[in-house]
mmCIF file of C-alpha atoms in Angstrom:
data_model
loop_
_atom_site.group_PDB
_atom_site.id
_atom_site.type_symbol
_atom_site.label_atom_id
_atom_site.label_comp_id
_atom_site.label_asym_id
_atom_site.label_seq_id
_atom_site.Cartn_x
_atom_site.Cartn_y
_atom_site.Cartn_z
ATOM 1 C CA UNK A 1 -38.131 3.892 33.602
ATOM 2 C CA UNK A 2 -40.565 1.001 34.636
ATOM 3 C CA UNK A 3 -44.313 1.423 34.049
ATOM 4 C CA UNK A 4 -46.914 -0.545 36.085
ATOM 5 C CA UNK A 5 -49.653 -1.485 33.200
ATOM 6 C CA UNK A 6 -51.465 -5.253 32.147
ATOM 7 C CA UNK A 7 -52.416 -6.275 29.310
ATOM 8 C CA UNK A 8 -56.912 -5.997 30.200
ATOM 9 C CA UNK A 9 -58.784 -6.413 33.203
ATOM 10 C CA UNK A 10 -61.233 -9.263 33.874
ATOM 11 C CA UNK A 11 -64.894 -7.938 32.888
ATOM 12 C CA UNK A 12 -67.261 -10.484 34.612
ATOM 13 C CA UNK A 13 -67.009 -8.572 37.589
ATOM 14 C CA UNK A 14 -66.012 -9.038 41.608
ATOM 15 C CA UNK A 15 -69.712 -10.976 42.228
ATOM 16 C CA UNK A 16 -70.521 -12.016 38.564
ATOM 17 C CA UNK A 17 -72.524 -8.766 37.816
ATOM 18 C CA UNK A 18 -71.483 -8.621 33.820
ATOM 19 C CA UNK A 19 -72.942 -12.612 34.133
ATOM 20 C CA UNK A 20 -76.202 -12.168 35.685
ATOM 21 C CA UNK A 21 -76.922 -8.714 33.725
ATOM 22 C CA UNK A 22 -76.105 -10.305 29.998
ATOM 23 C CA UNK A 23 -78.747 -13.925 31.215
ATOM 24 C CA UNK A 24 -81.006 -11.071 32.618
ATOM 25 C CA UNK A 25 -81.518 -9.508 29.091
ATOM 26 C CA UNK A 26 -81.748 -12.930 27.631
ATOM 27 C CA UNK A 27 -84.428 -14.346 29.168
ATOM 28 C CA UNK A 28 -85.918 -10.853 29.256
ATOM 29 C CA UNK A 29 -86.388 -9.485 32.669
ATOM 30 C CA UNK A 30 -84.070 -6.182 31.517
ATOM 31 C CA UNK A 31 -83.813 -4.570 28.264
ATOM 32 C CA UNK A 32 -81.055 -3.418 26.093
ATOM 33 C CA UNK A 33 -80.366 0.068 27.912
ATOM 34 C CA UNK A 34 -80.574 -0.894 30.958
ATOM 35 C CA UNK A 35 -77.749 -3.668 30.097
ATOM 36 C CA UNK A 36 -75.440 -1.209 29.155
ATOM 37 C CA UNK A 37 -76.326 1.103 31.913
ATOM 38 C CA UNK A 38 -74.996 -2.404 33.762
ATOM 39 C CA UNK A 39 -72.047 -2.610 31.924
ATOM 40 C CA UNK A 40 -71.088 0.673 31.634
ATOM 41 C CA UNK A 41 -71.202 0.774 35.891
ATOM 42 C CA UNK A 42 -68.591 -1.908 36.250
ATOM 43 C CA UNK A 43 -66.384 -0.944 33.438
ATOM 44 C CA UNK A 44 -66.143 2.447 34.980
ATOM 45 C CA UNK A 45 -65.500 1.055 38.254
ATOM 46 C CA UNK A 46 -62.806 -1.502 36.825
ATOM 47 C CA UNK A 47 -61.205 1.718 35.625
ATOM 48 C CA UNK A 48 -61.087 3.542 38.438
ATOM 49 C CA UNK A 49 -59.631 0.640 40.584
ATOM 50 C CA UNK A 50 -56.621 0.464 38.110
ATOM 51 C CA UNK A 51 -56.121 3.919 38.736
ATOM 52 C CA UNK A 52 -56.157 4.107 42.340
ATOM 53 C CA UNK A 53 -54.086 1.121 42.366
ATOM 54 C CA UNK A 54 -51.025 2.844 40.618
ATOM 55 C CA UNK A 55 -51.152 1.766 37.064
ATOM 56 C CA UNK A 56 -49.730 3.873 34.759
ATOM 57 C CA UNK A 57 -51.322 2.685 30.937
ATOM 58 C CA UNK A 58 -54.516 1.248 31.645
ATOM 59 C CA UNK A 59 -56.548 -0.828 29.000
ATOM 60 C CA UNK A 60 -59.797 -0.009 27.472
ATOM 61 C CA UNK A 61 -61.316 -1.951 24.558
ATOM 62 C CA UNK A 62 -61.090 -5.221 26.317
ATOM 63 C CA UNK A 63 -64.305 -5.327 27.513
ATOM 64 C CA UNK A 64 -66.914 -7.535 25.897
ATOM 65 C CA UNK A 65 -70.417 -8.688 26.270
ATOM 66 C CA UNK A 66 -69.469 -11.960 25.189
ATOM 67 C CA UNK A 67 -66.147 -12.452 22.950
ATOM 68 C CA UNK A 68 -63.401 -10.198 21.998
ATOM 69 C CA UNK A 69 -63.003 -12.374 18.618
ATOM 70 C CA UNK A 70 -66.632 -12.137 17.920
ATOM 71 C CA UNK A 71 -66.526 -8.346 18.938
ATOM 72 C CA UNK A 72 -64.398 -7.663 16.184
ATOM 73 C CA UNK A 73 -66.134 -9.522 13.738
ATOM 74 C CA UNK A 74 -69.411 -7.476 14.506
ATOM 75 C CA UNK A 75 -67.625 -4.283 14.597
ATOM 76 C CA UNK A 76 -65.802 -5.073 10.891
ATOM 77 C CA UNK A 77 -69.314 -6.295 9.447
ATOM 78 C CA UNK A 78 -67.667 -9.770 8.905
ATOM 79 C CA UNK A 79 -71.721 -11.154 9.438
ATOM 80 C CA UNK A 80 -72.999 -14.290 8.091
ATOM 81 C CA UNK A 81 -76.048 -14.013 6.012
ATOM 82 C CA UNK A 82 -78.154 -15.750 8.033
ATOM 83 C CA UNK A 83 -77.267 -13.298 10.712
ATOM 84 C CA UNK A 84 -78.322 -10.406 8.248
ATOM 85 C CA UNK A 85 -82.378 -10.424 8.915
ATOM 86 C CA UNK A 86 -81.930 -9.614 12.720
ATOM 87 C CA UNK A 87 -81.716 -5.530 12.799
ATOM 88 C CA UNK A 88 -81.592 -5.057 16.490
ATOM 89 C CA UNK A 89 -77.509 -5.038 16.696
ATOM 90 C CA UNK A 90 -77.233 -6.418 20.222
ATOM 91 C CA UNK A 91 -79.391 -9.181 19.221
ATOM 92 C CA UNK A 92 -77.637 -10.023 15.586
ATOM 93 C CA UNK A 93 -74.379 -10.176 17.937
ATOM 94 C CA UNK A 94 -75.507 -12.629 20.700
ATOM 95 C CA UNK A 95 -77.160 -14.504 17.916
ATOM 96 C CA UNK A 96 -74.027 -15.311 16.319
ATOM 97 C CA UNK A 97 -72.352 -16.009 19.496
ATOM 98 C CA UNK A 98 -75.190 -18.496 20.871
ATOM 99 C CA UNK A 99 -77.716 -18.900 17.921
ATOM 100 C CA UNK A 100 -81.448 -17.187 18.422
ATOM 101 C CA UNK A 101 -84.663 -18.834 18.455
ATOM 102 C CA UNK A 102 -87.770 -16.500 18.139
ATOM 103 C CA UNK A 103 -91.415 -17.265 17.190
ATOM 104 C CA UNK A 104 -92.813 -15.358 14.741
ATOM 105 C CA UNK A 105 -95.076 -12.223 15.902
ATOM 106 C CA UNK A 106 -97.541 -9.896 14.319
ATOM 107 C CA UNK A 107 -95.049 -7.317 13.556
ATOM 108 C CA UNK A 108 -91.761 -9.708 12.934
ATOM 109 C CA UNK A 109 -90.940 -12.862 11.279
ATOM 110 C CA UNK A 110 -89.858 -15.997 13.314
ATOM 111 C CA UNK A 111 -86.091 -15.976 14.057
ATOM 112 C CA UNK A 112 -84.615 -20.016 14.359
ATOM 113 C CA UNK A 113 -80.566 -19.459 13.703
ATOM 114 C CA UNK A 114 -77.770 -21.151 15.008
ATOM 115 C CA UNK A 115 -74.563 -19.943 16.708
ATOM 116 C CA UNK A 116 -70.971 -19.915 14.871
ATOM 117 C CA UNK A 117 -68.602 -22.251 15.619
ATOM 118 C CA UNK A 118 -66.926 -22.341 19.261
ATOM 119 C CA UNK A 119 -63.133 -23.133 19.308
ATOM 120 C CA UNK A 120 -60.741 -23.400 22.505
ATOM 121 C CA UNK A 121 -58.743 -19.984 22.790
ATOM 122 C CA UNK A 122 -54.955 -20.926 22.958
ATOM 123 C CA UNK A 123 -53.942 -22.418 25.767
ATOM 124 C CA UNK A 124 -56.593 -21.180 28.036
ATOM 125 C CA UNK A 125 -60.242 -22.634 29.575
ATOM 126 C CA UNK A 126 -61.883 -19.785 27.606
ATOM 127 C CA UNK A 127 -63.354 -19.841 24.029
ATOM 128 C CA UNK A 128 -63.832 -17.744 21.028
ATOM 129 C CA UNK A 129 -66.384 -17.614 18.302
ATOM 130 C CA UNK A 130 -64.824 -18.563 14.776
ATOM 131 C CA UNK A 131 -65.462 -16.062 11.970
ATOM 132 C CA UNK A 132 -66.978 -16.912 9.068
ATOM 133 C CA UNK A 133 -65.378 -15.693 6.050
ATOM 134 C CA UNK A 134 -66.251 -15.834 2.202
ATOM 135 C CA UNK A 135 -63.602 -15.304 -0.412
ATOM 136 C CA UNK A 136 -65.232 -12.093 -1.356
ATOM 137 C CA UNK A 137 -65.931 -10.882 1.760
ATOM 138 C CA UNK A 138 -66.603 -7.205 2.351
ATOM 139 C CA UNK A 139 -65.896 -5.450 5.700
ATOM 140 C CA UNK A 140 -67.209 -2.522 6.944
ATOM 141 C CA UNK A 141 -66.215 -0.073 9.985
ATOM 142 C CA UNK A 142 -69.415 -0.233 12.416
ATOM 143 C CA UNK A 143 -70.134 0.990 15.734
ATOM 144 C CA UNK A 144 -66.205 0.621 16.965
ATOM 145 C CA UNK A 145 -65.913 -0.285 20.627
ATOM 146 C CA UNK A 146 -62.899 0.550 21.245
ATOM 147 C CA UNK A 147 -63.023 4.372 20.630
ATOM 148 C CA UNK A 148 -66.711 4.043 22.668
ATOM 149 C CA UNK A 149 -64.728 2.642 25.279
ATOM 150 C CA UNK A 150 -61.793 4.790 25.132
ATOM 151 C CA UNK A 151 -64.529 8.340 25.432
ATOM 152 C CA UNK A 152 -66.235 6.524 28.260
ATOM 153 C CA UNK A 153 -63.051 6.543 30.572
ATOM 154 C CA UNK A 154 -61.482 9.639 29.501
ATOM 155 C CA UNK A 155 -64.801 11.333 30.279
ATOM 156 C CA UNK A 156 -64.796 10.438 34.145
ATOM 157 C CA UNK A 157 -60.710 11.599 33.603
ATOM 158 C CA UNK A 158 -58.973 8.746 32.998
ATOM 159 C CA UNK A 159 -56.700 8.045 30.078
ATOM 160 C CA UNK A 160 -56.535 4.534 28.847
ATOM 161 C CA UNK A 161 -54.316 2.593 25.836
ATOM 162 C CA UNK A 162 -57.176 0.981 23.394
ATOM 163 C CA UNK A 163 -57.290 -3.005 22.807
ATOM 164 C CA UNK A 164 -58.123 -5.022 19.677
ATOM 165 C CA UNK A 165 -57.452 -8.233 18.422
ATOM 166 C CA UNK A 166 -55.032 -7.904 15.748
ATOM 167 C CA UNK A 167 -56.222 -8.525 12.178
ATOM 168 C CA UNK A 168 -53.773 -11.093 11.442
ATOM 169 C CA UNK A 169 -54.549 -13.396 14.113
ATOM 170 C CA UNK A 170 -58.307 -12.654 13.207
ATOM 171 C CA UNK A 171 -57.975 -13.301 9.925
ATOM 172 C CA UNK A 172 -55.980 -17.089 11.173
ATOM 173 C CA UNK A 173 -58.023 -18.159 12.979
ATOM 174 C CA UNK A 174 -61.110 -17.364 10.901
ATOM 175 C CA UNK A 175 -62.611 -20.369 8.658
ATOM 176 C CA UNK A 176 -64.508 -20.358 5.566
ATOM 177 C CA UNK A 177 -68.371 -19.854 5.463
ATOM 178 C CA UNK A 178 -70.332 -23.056 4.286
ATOM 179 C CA UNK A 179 -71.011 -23.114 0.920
ATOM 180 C CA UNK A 180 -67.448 -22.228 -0.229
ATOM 181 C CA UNK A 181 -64.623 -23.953 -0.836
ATOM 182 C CA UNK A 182 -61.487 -23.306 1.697
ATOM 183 C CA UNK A 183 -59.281 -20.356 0.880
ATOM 184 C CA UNK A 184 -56.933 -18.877 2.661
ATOM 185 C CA UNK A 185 -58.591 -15.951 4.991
ATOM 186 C CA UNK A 186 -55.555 -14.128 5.145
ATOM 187 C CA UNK A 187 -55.887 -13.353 1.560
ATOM 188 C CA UNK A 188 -58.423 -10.704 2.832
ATOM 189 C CA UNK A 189 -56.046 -8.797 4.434
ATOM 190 C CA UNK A 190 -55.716 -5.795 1.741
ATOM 191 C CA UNK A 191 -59.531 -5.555 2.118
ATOM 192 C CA UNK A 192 -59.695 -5.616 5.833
ATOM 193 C CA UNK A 193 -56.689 -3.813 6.563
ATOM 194 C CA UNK A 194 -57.596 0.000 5.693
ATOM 195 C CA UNK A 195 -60.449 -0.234 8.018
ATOM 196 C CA UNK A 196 -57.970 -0.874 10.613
ATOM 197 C CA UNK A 197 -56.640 1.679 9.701
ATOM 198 C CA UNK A 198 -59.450 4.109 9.774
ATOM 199 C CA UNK A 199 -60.286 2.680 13.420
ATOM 200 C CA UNK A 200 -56.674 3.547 14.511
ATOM 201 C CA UNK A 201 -57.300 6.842 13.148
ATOM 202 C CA UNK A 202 -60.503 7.720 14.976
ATOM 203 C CA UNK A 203 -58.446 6.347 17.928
ATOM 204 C CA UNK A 204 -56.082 9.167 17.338
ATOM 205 C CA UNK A 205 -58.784 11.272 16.559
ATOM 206 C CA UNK A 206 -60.277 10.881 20.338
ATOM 207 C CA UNK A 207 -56.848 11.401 22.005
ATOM 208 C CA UNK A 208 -55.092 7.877 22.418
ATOM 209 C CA UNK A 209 -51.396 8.052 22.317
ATOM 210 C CA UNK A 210 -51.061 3.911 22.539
ATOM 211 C CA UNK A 211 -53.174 0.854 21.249
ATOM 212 C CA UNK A 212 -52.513 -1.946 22.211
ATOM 213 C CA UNK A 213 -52.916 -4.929 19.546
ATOM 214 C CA UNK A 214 -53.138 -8.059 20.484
ATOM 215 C CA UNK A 215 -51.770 -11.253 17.969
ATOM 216 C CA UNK A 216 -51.382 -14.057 19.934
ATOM 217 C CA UNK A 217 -51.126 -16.082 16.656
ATOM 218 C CA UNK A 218 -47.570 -15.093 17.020
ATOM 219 C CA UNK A 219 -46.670 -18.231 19.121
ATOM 220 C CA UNK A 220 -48.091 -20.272 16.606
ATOM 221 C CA UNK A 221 -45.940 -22.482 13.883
ATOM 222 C CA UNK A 222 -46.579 -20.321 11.165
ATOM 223 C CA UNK A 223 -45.908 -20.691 7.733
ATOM 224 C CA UNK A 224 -44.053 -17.919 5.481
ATOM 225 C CA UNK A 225 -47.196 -16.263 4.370
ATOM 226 C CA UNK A 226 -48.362 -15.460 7.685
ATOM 227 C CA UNK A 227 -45.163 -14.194 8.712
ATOM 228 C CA UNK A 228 -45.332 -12.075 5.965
ATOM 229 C CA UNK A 229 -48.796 -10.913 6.448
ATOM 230 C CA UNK A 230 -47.982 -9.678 9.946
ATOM 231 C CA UNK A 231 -44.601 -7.267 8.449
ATOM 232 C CA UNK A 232 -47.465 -6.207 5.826
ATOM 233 C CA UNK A 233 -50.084 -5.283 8.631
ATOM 234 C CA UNK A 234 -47.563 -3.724 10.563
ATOM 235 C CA UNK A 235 -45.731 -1.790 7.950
ATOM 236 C CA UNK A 236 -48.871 -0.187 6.572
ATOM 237 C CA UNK A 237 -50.617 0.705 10.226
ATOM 238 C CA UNK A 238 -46.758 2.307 10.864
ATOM 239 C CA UNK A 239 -46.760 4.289 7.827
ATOM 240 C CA UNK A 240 -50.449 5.409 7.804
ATOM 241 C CA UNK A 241 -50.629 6.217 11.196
ATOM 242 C CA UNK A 242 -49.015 8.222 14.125
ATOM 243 C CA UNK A 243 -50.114 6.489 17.410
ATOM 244 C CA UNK A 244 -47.858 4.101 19.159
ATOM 245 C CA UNK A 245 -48.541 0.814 18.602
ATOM 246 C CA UNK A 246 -47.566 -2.643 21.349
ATOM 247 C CA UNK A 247 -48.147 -5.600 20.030
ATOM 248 C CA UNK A 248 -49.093 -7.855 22.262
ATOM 249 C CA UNK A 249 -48.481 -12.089 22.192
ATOM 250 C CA UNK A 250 -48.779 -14.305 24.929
ATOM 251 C CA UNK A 251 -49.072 -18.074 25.441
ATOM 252 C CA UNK A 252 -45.692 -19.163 24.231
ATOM 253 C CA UNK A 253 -42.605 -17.837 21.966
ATOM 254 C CA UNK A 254 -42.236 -15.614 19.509
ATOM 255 C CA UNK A 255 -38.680 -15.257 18.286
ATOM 256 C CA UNK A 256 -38.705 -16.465 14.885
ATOM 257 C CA UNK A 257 -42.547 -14.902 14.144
ATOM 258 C CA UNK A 258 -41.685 -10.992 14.910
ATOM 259 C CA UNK A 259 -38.362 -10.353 13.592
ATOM 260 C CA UNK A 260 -40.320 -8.585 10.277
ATOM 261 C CA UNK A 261 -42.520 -6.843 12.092
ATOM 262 C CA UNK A 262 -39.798 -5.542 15.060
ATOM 263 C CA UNK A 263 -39.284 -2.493 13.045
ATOM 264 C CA UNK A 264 -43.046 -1.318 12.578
ATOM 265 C CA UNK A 265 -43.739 -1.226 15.727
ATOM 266 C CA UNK A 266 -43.192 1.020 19.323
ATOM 267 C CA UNK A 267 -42.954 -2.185 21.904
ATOM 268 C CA UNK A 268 -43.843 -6.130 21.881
ATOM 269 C CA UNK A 269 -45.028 -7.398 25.036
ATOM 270 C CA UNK A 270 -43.224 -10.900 25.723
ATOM 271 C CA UNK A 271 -44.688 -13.639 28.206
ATOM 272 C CA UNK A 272 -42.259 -14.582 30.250
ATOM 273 C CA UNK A 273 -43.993 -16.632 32.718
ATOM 274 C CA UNK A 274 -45.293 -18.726 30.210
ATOM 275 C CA UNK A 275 -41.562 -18.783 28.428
ATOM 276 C CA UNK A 276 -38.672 -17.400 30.900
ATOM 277 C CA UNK A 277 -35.672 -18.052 28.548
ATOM 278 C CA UNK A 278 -37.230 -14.774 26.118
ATOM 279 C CA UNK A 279 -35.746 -12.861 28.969
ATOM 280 C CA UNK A 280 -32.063 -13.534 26.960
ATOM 281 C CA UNK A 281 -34.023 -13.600 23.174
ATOM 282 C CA UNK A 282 -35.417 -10.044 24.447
ATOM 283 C CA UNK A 283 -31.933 -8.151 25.486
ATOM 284 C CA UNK A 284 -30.717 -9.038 21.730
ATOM 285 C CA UNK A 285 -33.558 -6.880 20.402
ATOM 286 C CA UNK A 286 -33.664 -3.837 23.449
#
């Protein structure tokens, strides 16, 4: 049986509206609510068009105000400390994706932070917000996106399959914060992974039979380790959890980077534009 699905829907909007809503609040001619009041409209109509047009899983989760990389840093509490002064969550987020200068008022303290790091995602034009990581790093579950996304479209009556960013590739392609000496970020896994976890359960919690996950880090050389970290992710979310997981990776091949996680998990989406000769690597494993 052949299902019609994609992997996330672009969130700008048909005429930019997602754009000119986000540099509204920024220069501030709207305020916070009535951004998401914005944003809320055109993911809701995004939604509906992938229904009407046939598909049969479509994605929620992928939506973001700014970066899905920095998204998931904010929702793990992976925050800098000189992020940690700004309260106002919307504005400790854009902060770290495009620094925040403030002068000081009667009631608040100046604000004059930069942004984090900007690197090139993958082979694309677009760009993602490096995390900052310390070597004892602490994570925490906070306001998760995905299962506020997920309860906005099943309450207009449409079911969706969840997004995140995997916590392997994450972890990758996160760098240490200043002041520390490199270590190797995917030695937080066992602290970062439960939470996972615990987000995949409130997933299953709301209703979702699928998430998808995305690790395009899987078309990267990759050492043993990180081979190993993604049958250890995979293993654990398999065994602690009952909702069908597809892992998604895209942007080149995969063979040699999945074959420990293959058994952990319900599907792997393959790119075959970008690499047509998986079509053969793929029968082997069907």
């Amino acid at each position: 049986m052949v299902l019609a699905t994609n992997l996330g829907f672009p969130y700008v909007g048909s005429q930019r509206e997602l754009k000119k809503s986000v540099e509204a609040y920024w220069s501030g001619k709207i305020s916070a609510d009535d951004l998401k009041a914005a944003y809320s409209k055109i993911q809701e109509a995004h939604w509906k068009l992938q229904k009407e047009k046939g598909l049969d899983h479509i994605p929620s989760g992928e939506f973001t105000l700014y970066d899905r990389v920095l998204d998931t840093a904010h929702q793990f509490g992976a925050i800098p400390q000189r992020y940690q002064h700004i309260k106002d969550p919307l504005q400790q987020f854009f902060a770290m994706g495009r620094g925040l200068q403030k002068p000081a008022t009667e009631t608040s303290e100046k604000i004059d932070v930069p942004a984090q790091e900007m690197k090139k995602w993958f082979d694309t034009n677009y760009h993602f917000i490096v995390p900052e990581l310390e070597p004892n790093q602490s994570f925490k579950l906070q306001n998760p996106r995905a299962v506020e996304q997920y309860n906005a479209a099943k309450a207009i009556g449409i079911e969706t399959r969840p997004v995140l960013v995997g916590p392997v590739t994450f972890l990758h392609l996160a760098k240490a914060a200043k002041g520390f000496e490199e270590f190797d970020t995917l030695s937080l896994l066992p602290q970062l992974l439960p939470l996972y976890v615990e987000l995949l359960k409130q997933l299953e919690a709301a209703g979702a039979q699928w998430v998808q996950i995305d690790e395009p880090a899987l078309i990267l050389d990759l050492p043993a380790n990180v081979k190993a970290a993604f049958e250890e992710a995979y293993k654990t979310i398999k065994a602690q959890t009952n909702i069908k997981v597809l892992v998604a990776a895209y942007f080149g091949r995969v063979e040699d980077n999945v074959t420990g996680l293959l058994s952990h998990v319900d599907a792997i989406h393959l790119d075959l534009v970008q690499q047509p000769s998986l079509v053969s690597w793929s029968r082997r494993w069907s």
